[in-house]
XYZ file of N, CA, C and O in Angstrom:
496
model
N 25.098 29.419 59.768
C 26.332 30.058 59.394
C 26.951 29.308 58.221
O 27.136 28.099 58.262
N 27.259 30.018 57.176
C 27.931 29.409 56.029
C 29.431 29.394 56.272
O 29.993 30.332 56.796
N 30.040 28.311 55.870
C 31.482 28.157 56.033
C 32.130 28.039 54.667
O 31.500 27.630 53.707
N 33.389 28.371 54.609
C 34.153 28.242 53.376
C 35.274 27.247 53.579
O 35.862 27.171 54.652
N 35.533 26.480 52.539
C 36.696 25.614 52.518
C 37.393 25.861 51.187
O 36.901 26.633 50.360
N 38.500 25.236 50.964
C 39.266 25.460 49.741
C 38.422 25.174 48.493
O 38.521 25.877 47.503
N 37.572 24.157 48.557
C 36.736 23.767 47.417
C 35.547 24.703 47.211
O 34.887 24.646 46.180
N 35.250 25.570 48.170
C 34.145 26.516 48.014
C 33.305 26.634 49.268
O 33.646 26.116 50.328
N 32.185 27.330 49.112
C 31.292 27.593 50.234
C 30.468 26.354 50.598
O 30.014 25.626 49.723
N 30.282 26.145 51.880
C 29.411 25.082 52.377
C 28.119 25.752 52.838
O 28.136 26.612 53.713
N 27.005 25.364 52.206
C 25.728 26.011 52.514
C 25.281 25.766 53.948
O 24.912 26.693 54.662
N 25.266 24.506 54.360
C 24.846 24.148 55.713
C 25.735 23.032 56.234
O 26.199 22.193 55.468
N 25.932 23.018 57.543
C 26.628 21.890 58.145
C 25.975 21.562 59.484
O 25.437 22.431 60.155
N 26.002 20.278 59.811
C 25.381 19.787 61.028
C 26.319 18.814 61.716
O 27.056 18.084 61.065
N 26.261 18.771 63.018
C 26.964 17.758 63.791
C 26.037 16.549 63.876
O 24.849 16.697 64.145
N 26.595 15.369 63.658
C 25.797 14.151 63.670
C 26.110 13.346 64.917
O 27.267 13.107 65.237
N 25.080 12.940 65.589
C 25.231 12.060 66.747
C 25.129 10.628 66.246
O 24.077 10.200 65.767
N 26.224 9.917 66.310
C 26.235 8.530 65.849
C 25.454 7.669 66.834
O 25.715 7.696 68.024
N 24.506 6.929 66.296
C 23.691 6.051 67.128
C 23.902 4.632 66.622
O 23.586 4.320 65.469
N 24.448 3.792 67.468
C 24.739 2.408 67.113
C 23.500 1.708 66.567
O 22.397 1.947 67.041
N 23.715 0.869 65.563
C 22.664 0.065 64.933
C 21.635 0.905 64.171
O 20.519 0.449 63.930
N 22.000 2.138 63.801
C 21.139 2.960 62.950
C 21.969 3.450 61.771
O 23.199 3.337 61.761
N 21.313 4.014 60.815
C 21.988 4.606 59.664
C 22.992 5.672 60.099
O 24.061 5.825 59.507
N 22.695 6.384 61.173
C 23.557 7.481 61.614
C 24.918 7.008 62.118
O 25.852 7.793 62.209
N 25.057 5.735 62.397
C 26.367 5.191 62.769
C 27.323 5.243 61.582
O 28.536 5.267 61.757
N 26.784 5.284 60.371
C 27.594 5.346 59.152
C 28.069 6.768 58.831
O 28.997 6.945 58.060
N 27.416 7.759 59.399
C 27.753 9.155 59.131
C 29.024 9.528 59.882
O 29.379 8.908 60.868
N 29.693 10.565 59.420
C 30.811 11.130 60.142
C 30.256 12.191 61.089
O 29.063 12.493 61.074
N 31.115 12.775 61.873
C 30.702 13.820 62.816
C 30.056 14.999 62.103
O 29.129 15.612 62.603
N 30.549 15.307 60.894
C 30.077 16.476 60.159
C 29.254 16.052 58.950
O 29.685 15.223 58.152
N 28.065 16.612 58.832
C 27.196 16.416 57.677
C 27.100 17.763 56.975
O 26.712 18.758 57.597
N 27.474 17.797 55.686
C 27.328 19.057 54.945
C 26.169 18.923 53.963
O 25.841 17.826 53.513
N 25.549 20.068 53.665
C 24.388 20.106 52.780
C 24.602 21.198 51.746
O 24.995 22.323 52.082
N 24.343 20.856 50.502
C 24.392 21.813 49.392
C 22.977 22.031 48.912
O 22.198 21.076 48.780
N 22.596 23.278 48.650
C 21.242 23.606 48.218
C 21.269 24.316 46.871
O 21.904 25.370 46.739
N 20.583 23.744 45.898
C 20.481 24.333 44.556
C 19.001 24.528 44.247
O 18.298 23.598 43.906
N 18.549 25.772 44.358
C 17.158 26.117 44.075
C 17.066 26.642 42.642
O 16.620 27.746 42.399
N 17.519 25.828 41.721
C 17.590 26.228 40.311
C 16.394 25.701 39.532
O 15.744 24.742 39.929
N 16.149 26.297 38.362
C 15.081 25.830 37.483
C 15.563 24.701 36.573
O 14.791 24.141 35.813
N 16.845 24.356 36.656
C 17.402 23.251 35.865
C 18.031 22.221 36.804
O 18.283 22.502 37.978
N 18.289 21.041 36.273
C 18.932 19.996 37.058
C 20.393 20.353 37.305
O 21.044 20.962 36.462
N 20.902 19.953 38.447
C 22.319 20.127 38.746
C 23.099 19.090 37.931
O 22.647 17.962 37.745
N 24.281 19.492 37.464
C 25.071 18.619 36.605
C 26.295 18.035 37.283
O 26.574 18.291 38.457
N 27.035 17.271 36.515
C 28.240 16.601 37.009
C 29.254 17.578 37.612
O 29.813 17.287 38.676
N 29.507 18.736 36.982
C 30.474 19.661 37.604
C 30.065 20.098 39.013
O 30.912 20.210 39.901
N 28.769 20.302 39.223
C 28.268 20.698 40.543
C 28.514 19.598 41.575
O 28.906 19.867 42.710
N 28.300 18.359 41.169
C 28.518 17.234 42.081
C 29.998 17.004 42.342
O 30.386 16.637 43.456
N 30.836 17.223 41.332
C 32.286 17.082 41.545
C 32.776 18.083 42.592
O 33.570 17.739 43.469
N 32.306 19.311 42.499
C 32.692 20.341 43.478
C 32.211 19.940 44.868
O 32.943 20.043 45.850
N 30.973 19.463 44.943
C 30.427 19.054 46.237
C 31.233 17.907 46.834
O 31.561 17.917 48.029
N 31.584 16.926 46.012
C 32.397 15.802 46.501
C 33.766 16.289 46.971
O 34.311 15.768 47.956
N 34.310 17.301 46.306
C 35.586 17.884 46.752
C 35.434 18.509 48.134
O 36.322 18.380 48.977
N 34.314 19.164 48.358
C 34.047 19.745 49.676
C 33.966 18.639 50.731
O 34.516 18.782 51.832
N 33.291 17.551 50.390
C 33.165 16.430 51.325
C 34.540 15.870 51.680
O 34.837 15.643 52.849
N 35.364 15.655 50.661
C 36.707 15.113 50.906
C 37.517 16.054 51.782
O 38.222 15.622 52.690
N 37.401 17.346 51.497
C 38.186 18.335 52.237
C 37.840 18.366 53.726
O 38.718 18.472 54.574
N 36.551 18.238 54.046
C 36.149 18.310 55.458
C 36.024 16.923 56.093
O 35.724 16.809 57.274
N 36.236 15.874 55.313
C 36.200 14.522 55.853
C 34.805 13.988 56.093
O 34.614 13.111 56.937
N 33.827 14.477 55.346
C 32.447 14.004 55.502
C 32.259 12.694 54.741
O 32.617 12.597 53.575
N 31.706 11.697 55.397
C 31.448 10.401 54.758
C 30.106 10.382 54.035
O 29.952 9.726 53.021
N 29.119 11.050 54.618
C 27.767 11.103 54.052
C 27.327 12.557 54.067
O 27.528 13.256 55.070
N 26.746 13.013 52.966
C 26.258 14.394 52.894
C 25.017 14.454 52.016
O 24.694 13.500 51.315
N 24.355 15.595 52.069
C 23.102 15.779 51.331
C 23.272 16.875 50.294
O 23.794 17.958 50.584
N 22.800 16.571 49.079
C 22.798 17.530 47.980
C 21.347 17.736 47.597
O 20.697 16.829 47.089
N 20.814 18.925 47.876
C 19.430 19.232 47.529
C 19.419 20.032 46.237
O 20.035 21.086 46.145
N 18.738 19.503 45.230
C 18.561 20.189 43.953
C 17.079 20.149 43.615
O 16.520 19.058 43.410
N 16.467 21.297 43.582
C 15.027 21.404 43.375
C 14.552 20.542 42.197
O 13.547 19.847 42.297
N 15.295 20.548 41.099
C 14.901 19.819 39.894
C 15.574 18.452 39.752
O 15.400 17.767 38.761
N 16.382 18.076 40.731
C 17.084 16.803 40.636
C 18.458 16.989 39.988
O 18.977 18.103 39.912
N 19.025 15.883 39.516
C 20.360 15.931 38.925
C 20.369 15.199 37.584
O 19.497 14.378 37.305
N 21.383 15.487 36.774
C 21.518 14.859 35.460
C 22.063 13.440 35.586
O 22.576 13.048 36.634
N 21.999 12.709 34.496
C 22.541 11.344 34.459
C 24.042 11.350 34.738
O 24.559 10.496 35.450
N 24.761 12.325 34.155
C 26.207 12.431 34.402
C 26.509 12.687 35.872
O 27.500 12.191 36.403
N 25.656 13.470 36.516
C 25.839 13.746 37.944
C 25.656 12.465 38.765
O 26.358 12.243 39.751
N 24.739 11.613 38.340
C 24.538 10.330 39.027
C 25.789 9.465 38.923
O 26.140 8.759 39.872
N 26.467 9.552 37.788
C 27.720 8.813 37.606
C 28.787 9.320 38.565
O 29.548 8.534 39.135
N 28.842 10.634 38.779
C 29.795 11.216 39.728
C 29.533 10.662 41.129
O 30.469 10.305 41.859
N 28.270 10.558 41.504
C 27.910 10.032 42.824
C 28.324 8.566 42.951
O 28.904 8.164 43.955
N 28.047 7.783 41.917
C 28.441 6.369 41.945
C 29.959 6.235 42.074
O 30.465 5.468 42.886
N 30.696 7.019 41.275
C 32.154 6.952 41.310
C 32.720 7.421 42.650
O 33.715 6.879 43.120
N 32.080 8.408 43.262
C 32.532 8.891 44.578
C 32.445 7.763 45.599
O 33.320 7.622 46.455
N 31.400 6.948 45.504
C 31.276 5.811 46.408
C 32.340 4.757 46.089
O 33.041 4.281 46.968
N 32.465 4.405 44.814
C 33.384 3.334 44.429
C 34.845 3.678 44.722
O 35.606 2.825 45.155
N 35.225 4.933 44.506
C 36.623 5.335 44.661
C 36.941 5.802 46.081
O 37.934 5.387 46.675
N 36.095 6.685 46.625
C 36.405 7.339 47.902
C 35.564 6.871 49.080
O 35.774 7.316 50.207
N 34.582 6.024 48.815
C 33.673 5.540 49.866
C 32.941 6.687 50.564
O 32.757 6.694 51.774
N 32.534 7.691 49.763
C 31.696 8.766 50.288
C 30.314 8.646 49.647
O 30.180 8.202 48.514
N 29.311 9.042 50.398
C 27.913 8.909 49.985
C 27.275 10.282 49.846
O 27.268 11.065 50.806
N 26.727 10.552 48.672
C 25.967 11.781 48.440
C 24.499 11.385 48.318
O 24.124 10.611 47.437
N 23.688 11.893 49.230
C 22.248 11.643 49.214
C 21.586 12.824 48.516
O 21.676 13.953 48.995
N 20.937 12.562 47.394
C 20.314 13.638 46.603
C 18.833 13.714 46.925
O 18.120 12.708 46.888
N 18.393 14.918 47.226
C 16.985 15.201 47.464
C 16.515 16.207 46.426
O 17.252 17.134 46.087
N 15.277 16.030 45.941
C 14.684 17.003 45.037
C 13.381 17.522 45.650
O 13.038 17.157 46.778
N 12.667 18.342 44.913
C 11.445 18.948 45.466
C 10.384 17.891 45.792
O 9.613 18.060 46.734
N 10.357 16.787 45.051
C 9.391 15.718 45.347
C 9.705 15.065 46.687
O 8.803 14.765 47.466
N 10.995 14.860 46.952
C 11.399 14.295 48.244
C 11.007 15.232 49.376
O 10.491 14.797 50.408
N 11.268 16.514 49.180
C 10.926 17.505 50.197
C 9.427 17.504 50.472
O 9.002 17.557 51.621
N 8.638 17.381 49.416
C 7.182 17.334 49.563
C 6.757 16.101 50.376
O 5.892 16.187 51.248
N 7.387 14.952 50.109
C 7.064 13.726 50.863
C 7.360 13.909 52.348
O 6.617 13.426 53.201
N 8.438 14.609 52.657
C 8.821 14.826 54.055
C 7.876 15.814 54.721
O 7.366 15.571 55.812
N 7.628 16.939 54.058
C 6.778 17.989 54.631
C 5.358 17.480 54.857
O 4.747 17.739 55.894
N 4.826 16.762 53.878
C 3.457 16.250 53.987
C 3.378 14.932 54.742
O 2.312 14.340 54.842
N 4.512 14.505 55.254
C 4.616 13.301 56.085
C 4.033 12.062 55.427
O 3.512 11.171 56.104
N 4.136 12.000 54.092
C 3.688 10.790 53.409
C 4.736 9.691 53.551
O 4.445 8.517 53.322
N 5.946 10.110 53.946
C 7.015 9.150 54.202
C 7.911 9.686 55.303
O 8.126 10.882 55.419
N 8.455 8.799 56.078
C 9.333 9.130 57.189
C 10.707 9.557 56.664
O 11.269 8.903 55.787
N 11.282 10.621 57.214
C 12.595 11.110 56.786
C 13.659 10.034 56.925
O 14.486 9.844 56.031
N 13.652 9.310 58.017
C 14.655 8.263 58.224
C 14.570 7.199 57.129
O 15.578 6.748 56.598
N 13.360 6.819 56.753
C 13.162 5.821 55.699
C 13.708 6.327 54.374
O 14.377 5.591 53.644
N 13.452 7.583 54.069
C 13.960 8.171 52.821
C 15.483 8.207 52.842
O 16.138 7.831 51.861
N 16.066 8.656 53.953
C 17.526 8.681 54.079
C 18.106 7.281 53.891
O 19.080 7.094 53.157
N 17.504 6.306 54.543
C 17.980 4.919 54.463
C 17.907 4.407 53.020
O 18.866 3.821 52.509
N 16.783 4.623 52.358
C 16.614 4.154 50.981
C 17.637 4.802 50.045
O 18.220 4.131 49.187
N 17.867 6.088 50.214
C 18.847 6.794 49.381
C 20.260 6.289 49.667
O 21.065 6.111 48.747
N 20.557 6.047 50.913
C 21.870 5.545 51.303
C 22.132 4.174 50.667
O 23.175 3.952 50.046
N 21.185 3.265 50.793
C 21.321 1.923 50.219
C 21.420 2.008 48.693
O 22.197 1.277 48.070
N 20.671 2.912 48.098
C 20.706 3.085 46.648
C 22.104 3.461 46.161
O 22.593 2.931 45.164
N 22.774 4.353 46.873
C 24.136 4.746 46.483
C 25.093 3.581 46.707
O 25.916 3.266 45.839
N 24.996 2.933 47.850
C 25.914 1.827 48.166
C 25.789 0.672 47.177
O 26.767 -0.007 46.879
N 24.588 0.433 46.660
C 24.368 -0.694 45.759
C 24.291 -0.274 44.290
O 24.052 -1.105 43.427
N 24.482 1.015 44.024
C 24.374 1.542 42.645
C 23.052 1.155 41.994
O 22.999 0.757 40.837
N 21.988 1.277 42.774
C 20.657 0.926 42.257
C 19.718 2.112 42.384
O 20.039 3.102 43.031
N 18.555 1.974 41.780
C 17.548 3.022 41.887
C 16.798 2.860 43.187
O 16.675 1.772 43.729
N 16.276 3.988 43.697
C 15.519 3.953 44.957
C 14.193 3.261 44.748
O 13.589 3.313 43.748
């Protein structure tokens, strides 16, 4: 079911079960997901809107899926969202999805690496 908030439509939302001593303890109750199946990279304006949705619903960690990835400016928006608002946007692209589907890497490991990358402003 798609939901709407003042900042716009939320593609997917999930309830998160916080598990002590795991990455999921850092998540809020609500995880929202944005999906962009575009032939181009998602840009800074797209990430700003998504971060507005996160702030509006009180999500601490969320997932932004962009088939082609995101632009350099969009990466800056993600870094600033962490530095200013302490929210984490985990970006997945088609290569990440392929790693998960083909089980070449564990989903939890990918989530953890992306989470640490945002928190430390480093590359995965």
